[in-house]
Amino acid sequence: MKQIIRKILILLTALLFTGYAAYNGFVIIRDSRNGMSFEGKLISGAVAFAFALLAAYAFTVGLNVNSLSLAVVRSTAFILSMLGLFALKVRMIDDVIKVFDITEAYSVLYSASYFATLIAMLLLLVYYAFIIRRLPRFPRASVIFPLVSLILFTCGFICEIVLFGVYGVGLEANTIRTVLSRPTFYLGFMGLSAYFLIPPELPKQ
C-alpha cells in the first residue's frame, strides 16, 4: 500500500511541476507584451526550465522508466535544477531582509515563508545529493531531512495563505496568478518531500 501511495505522490508531483513550468512559460509570453525586462525573462525562463527538469524526473521515476544512463542524467538534472532554484531563491535574501519589520505581521509572515522555503529546498538538495544513495548508513537523516522539508514547505504555504487571505498580499502579479501558482509550487514540493519520506520497497532476495 505504501508503494502505491509513493507512486501516486510522485506522479501528482510531476503534474504539479509541469503546471508550474508551464505557468512560468506563460508569464514570459504574457508579460513580454507589457515590457518585461530581460532579467525577468531570464529568471522566469530559468525557473520554467528547472521545473520542467523536475517534472521529467518525477514522471520517469513514477512510470518506472529506468536505465543506467537515464539514472545518471536524471540524478544530474535533479541536482542541477534544485541548485538553480536554490540560487535564485538566495539572490532575493537582501530584498527580504530590507523589508523585514518585526512590528508588521505581514512582513514577518513573508520572511517566514521565504526562509522556510529556502531551508526546505536546501534540505531536499542535501538529501538527494548525499543521503538517498546511502540510506542504510543514514537511517535517521533519511527520515529527518524529507520530514523537516515537508514541514517547512507546509509552514511556508500556510504563511502565504494567511498573507494573502488576511492581509491581501499576493506574491504574484495579480490575484488569479497568486491563487493558481502558489499552491502549485508548494504542493509540488510537499508531494516530493512526502515521496522521499516513504522508503522504496527493497528487492526480494
CSV table of C-alpha atoms in Angstrom, one decimal:
chain,number,residue,atom,x,y,z
A,1,MET,CA,0.0,0.0,0.0
A,2,LYS,CA,2.8,2.4,0.9
A,3,GLN,CA,4.4,1.8,-2.5
A,4,ILE,CA,1.2,2.6,-4.3
A,5,ILE,CA,0.9,5.9,-2.3
A,6,ARG,CA,4.5,6.6,-3.1
A,7,LYS,CA,3.9,6.2,-6.8
A,8,ILE,CA,0.7,8.3,-6.8
A,9,LEU,CA,2.6,11.1,-4.9
A,10,ILE,CA,5.4,11.3,-7.4
A,11,LEU,CA,3.1,11.3,-10.4
A,12,LEU,CA,1.0,14.0,-8.8
A,13,THR,CA,4.2,15.9,-8.1
A,14,ALA,CA,5.2,15.5,-11.7
A,15,LEU,CA,1.9,17.1,-12.9
A,16,LEU,CA,2.3,20.0,-10.4
A,17,PHE,CA,5.8,20.7,-11.5
A,18,THR,CA,4.7,20.6,-15.1
A,19,GLY,CA,2.0,23.1,-14.3
A,20,TYR,CA,4.4,25.4,-12.6
A,21,ALA,CA,6.9,25.2,-15.5
A,22,ALA,CA,4.0,26.0,-17.9
A,23,TYR,CA,3.0,28.9,-15.7
A,24,ASN,CA,6.4,30.5,-15.9
A,25,GLY,CA,6.4,30.0,-19.7
A,26,PHE,CA,3.0,31.8,-19.8
A,27,VAL,CA,4.5,34.6,-17.7
A,28,ILE,CA,7.3,35.2,-20.2
A,29,ILE,CA,4.9,35.2,-23.1
A,30,ARG,CA,2.2,37.3,-21.4
A,31,ASP,CA,4.5,39.9,-19.7
A,32,SER,CA,6.8,40.3,-22.7
A,33,ARG,CA,3.9,42.3,-24.3
A,34,ASN,CA,3.9,44.6,-21.4
A,35,GLY,CA,7.7,45.3,-21.5
A,36,MET,CA,9.0,42.6,-19.3
A,37,SER,CA,12.7,43.2,-18.6
A,38,PHE,CA,15.4,40.9,-20.0
A,39,GLU,CA,16.3,39.9,-16.4
A,40,GLY,CA,12.7,39.0,-15.7
A,41,LYS,CA,12.6,36.8,-18.8
A,42,LEU,CA,15.9,35.2,-17.9
A,43,ILE,CA,14.7,34.3,-14.4
A,44,SER,CA,11.3,33.1,-15.5
A,45,GLY,CA,12.9,31.0,-18.2
A,46,ALA,CA,15.4,29.5,-15.8
A,47,VAL,CA,12.6,28.7,-13.3
A,48,ALA,CA,10.5,27.1,-16.1
A,49,PHE,CA,13.4,25.0,-17.3
A,50,ALA,CA,14.3,23.9,-13.7
A,51,PHE,CA,10.7,22.8,-13.0
A,52,ALA,CA,10.5,21.1,-16.4
A,53,LEU,CA,13.6,19.0,-15.4
A,54,LEU,CA,12.0,18.2,-12.0
A,55,ALA,CA,8.8,17.2,-13.8
A,56,ALA,CA,10.7,14.9,-16.1
A,57,TYR,CA,12.5,13.4,-13.1
A,58,ALA,CA,9.2,12.7,-11.4
A,59,PHE,CA,7.5,11.3,-14.4
A,60,THR,CA,10.3,8.9,-15.3
A,61,VAL,CA,10.5,7.7,-11.7
A,62,GLY,CA,6.8,7.4,-11.3
A,63,LEU,CA,6.4,5.5,-14.6
A,64,ASN,CA,9.4,3.3,-13.8
A,65,VAL,CA,11.4,4.4,-16.8
A,66,ASN,CA,14.8,3.1,-15.9
A,67,SER,CA,18.2,2.5,-17.4
A,68,LEU,CA,21.7,3.2,-16.2
A,69,SER,CA,22.3,6.2,-18.5
A,70,LEU,CA,18.9,7.6,-17.7
A,71,ALA,CA,19.5,7.3,-14.0
A,72,VAL,CA,22.7,9.3,-14.3
A,73,VAL,CA,21.0,12.0,-16.4
A,74,ARG,CA,18.0,12.1,-14.1
A,75,SER,CA,20.1,12.4,-11.0
A,76,THR,CA,22.3,15.2,-12.5
A,77,ALA,CA,19.2,17.0,-13.8
A,78,PHE,CA,17.5,16.9,-10.3
A,79,ILE,CA,20.6,18.2,-8.5
A,80,LEU,CA,21.2,21.0,-11.1
A,81,SER,CA,17.6,22.1,-11.1
A,82,MET,CA,17.5,22.2,-7.3
A,83,LEU,CA,20.8,24.1,-7.2
A,84,GLY,CA,19.5,26.6,-9.7
A,85,LEU,CA,16.2,27.2,-7.8
A,86,PHE,CA,18.1,27.5,-4.5
A,87,ALA,CA,20.5,30.0,-6.0
A,88,LEU,CA,17.6,32.0,-7.5
A,89,LYS,CA,15.9,32.0,-4.1
A,90,VAL,CA,19.1,33.1,-2.3
A,91,ARG,CA,19.5,36.1,-4.6
A,92,MET,CA,16.4,37.6,-3.0
A,93,ILE,CA,17.7,37.4,0.5
A,94,ASP,CA,18.8,41.1,0.6
A,95,ASP,CA,15.4,42.3,-0.5
A,96,VAL,CA,13.7,40.1,2.1
A,97,ILE,CA,15.9,41.5,4.9
A,98,LYS,CA,15.3,45.1,3.8
A,99,VAL,CA,11.6,44.8,4.0
A,100,PHE,CA,11.6,42.8,7.3
A,101,ASP,CA,9.8,44.7,10.1
A,102,ILE,CA,9.1,42.7,13.2
A,103,THR,CA,6.3,45.2,14.1
A,104,GLU,CA,4.4,44.3,10.9
A,105,ALA,CA,2.7,40.9,10.9
A,106,TYR,CA,2.6,40.7,7.1
A,107,SER,CA,6.4,41.3,6.9
A,108,VAL,CA,7.0,38.6,9.5
A,109,LEU,CA,4.8,36.2,7.5
A,110,TYR,CA,6.6,37.0,4.2
A,111,SER,CA,10.0,36.5,5.8
A,112,ALA,CA,8.9,33.3,7.5
A,113,SER,CA,7.6,31.8,4.2
A,114,TYR,CA,10.8,32.8,2.4
A,115,PHE,CA,13.2,31.3,4.9
A,116,ALA,CA,11.1,28.2,5.4
A,117,THR,CA,11.1,27.6,1.7
A,118,LEU,CA,14.8,28.3,1.3
A,119,ILE,CA,15.8,25.9,4.1
A,120,ALA,CA,13.4,23.2,2.8
A,121,MET,CA,14.9,23.4,-0.7
A,122,LEU,CA,18.4,23.1,0.8
A,123,LEU,CA,17.4,20.1,2.8
A,124,LEU,CA,16.0,18.3,-0.2
A,125,LEU,CA,19.1,19.1,-2.2
A,126,VAL,CA,21.4,17.7,0.5
A,127,TYR,CA,19.2,14.7,1.0
A,128,TYR,CA,19.2,13.8,-2.7
A,129,ALA,CA,22.8,14.6,-3.3
A,130,PHE,CA,24.4,12.9,-0.3
A,131,ILE,CA,21.9,10.7,1.6
A,132,ILE,CA,19.5,9.0,-0.7
A,133,ARG,CA,22.1,6.7,-2.2
A,134,ARG,CA,23.4,5.8,1.3
A,135,LEU,CA,20.1,5.2,3.1
A,136,PRO,CA,21.3,2.3,5.3
A,137,ARG,CA,24.2,4.4,6.6
A,138,PHE,CA,21.9,7.4,7.5
A,139,PRO,CA,18.7,5.9,8.8
A,140,ARG,CA,17.8,8.9,10.9
A,141,ALA,CA,18.8,11.5,8.3
A,142,SER,CA,16.8,9.7,5.6
A,143,VAL,CA,13.7,10.4,7.6
A,144,ILE,CA,14.5,13.7,9.3
A,145,PHE,CA,15.6,15.6,6.1
A,146,PRO,CA,12.4,14.9,4.0
A,147,LEU,CA,10.2,15.2,7.1
A,148,VAL,CA,11.6,18.6,8.1
A,149,SER,CA,11.4,19.7,4.5
A,150,LEU,CA,7.8,18.7,4.3
A,151,ILE,CA,7.0,20.6,7.5
A,152,LEU,CA,8.8,23.7,6.3
A,153,PHE,CA,7.1,23.8,2.9
A,154,THR,CA,3.8,23.3,4.7
A,155,CYS,CA,4.6,26.2,7.1
A,156,GLY,CA,5.7,28.4,4.2
A,157,PHE,CA,2.4,27.6,2.4
A,158,ILE,CA,0.3,28.4,5.4
A,159,CYS,CA,2.2,31.7,5.9
A,160,GLU,CA,1.4,32.7,2.3
A,161,ILE,CA,-2.3,31.7,2.7
A,162,VAL,CA,-2.6,34.0,5.7
A,163,LEU,CA,-0.6,36.7,4.0
A,164,PHE,CA,-2.9,36.6,1.0
A,165,GLY,CA,-6.2,35.8,2.8
A,166,VAL,CA,-5.9,38.2,5.7
A,167,TYR,CA,-3.6,40.9,4.5
A,168,GLY,CA,-4.3,40.8,0.8
A,169,VAL,CA,-0.7,40.5,-0.1
A,170,GLY,CA,0.0,38.2,-3.1
A,171,LEU,CA,3.4,37.2,-4.3
A,172,GLU,CA,2.4,37.2,-8.0
A,173,ALA,CA,1.3,40.0,-10.4
A,174,ASN,CA,-2.4,39.6,-9.7
A,175,THR,CA,-4.9,37.6,-7.7
A,176,ILE,CA,-5.5,34.9,-10.3
A,177,ARG,CA,-1.8,34.2,-10.7
A,178,THR,CA,-1.3,34.0,-7.0
A,179,VAL,CA,-4.2,31.6,-6.4
A,180,LEU,CA,-3.1,29.3,-9.3
A,181,SER,CA,0.7,29.4,-9.0
A,182,ARG,CA,1.5,29.5,-5.3
A,183,PRO,CA,-0.5,26.3,-4.3
A,184,THR,CA,1.0,24.6,-7.4
A,185,PHE,CA,4.5,25.5,-6.2
A,186,TYR,CA,4.1,24.4,-2.6
A,187,LEU,CA,2.0,21.3,-3.2
A,188,GLY,CA,4.6,20.1,-5.7
A,189,PHE,CA,7.4,20.3,-3.2
A,190,MET,CA,5.3,19.0,-0.4
A,191,GLY,CA,4.5,15.9,-2.6
A,192,LEU,CA,8.2,15.5,-3.5
A,193,SER,CA,9.1,15.6,0.2
A,194,ALA,CA,6.4,13.1,1.1
A,195,TYR,CA,7.6,10.8,-1.7
A,196,PHE,CA,11.1,10.8,-0.3
A,197,LEU,CA,9.8,10.2,3.2
A,198,ILE,CA,8.4,6.8,2.1
A,199,PRO,CA,11.3,4.4,1.7
A,200,PRO,CA,11.4,2.4,-1.6
A,201,GLU,CA,10.5,-1.3,-1.5
A,202,LEU,CA,13.6,-3.5,-1.0
A,203,PRO,CA,14.2,-6.0,-3.8
A,204,LYS,CA,13.2,-9.6,-2.8
A,205,GLN,CA,16.1,-11.9,-2.2
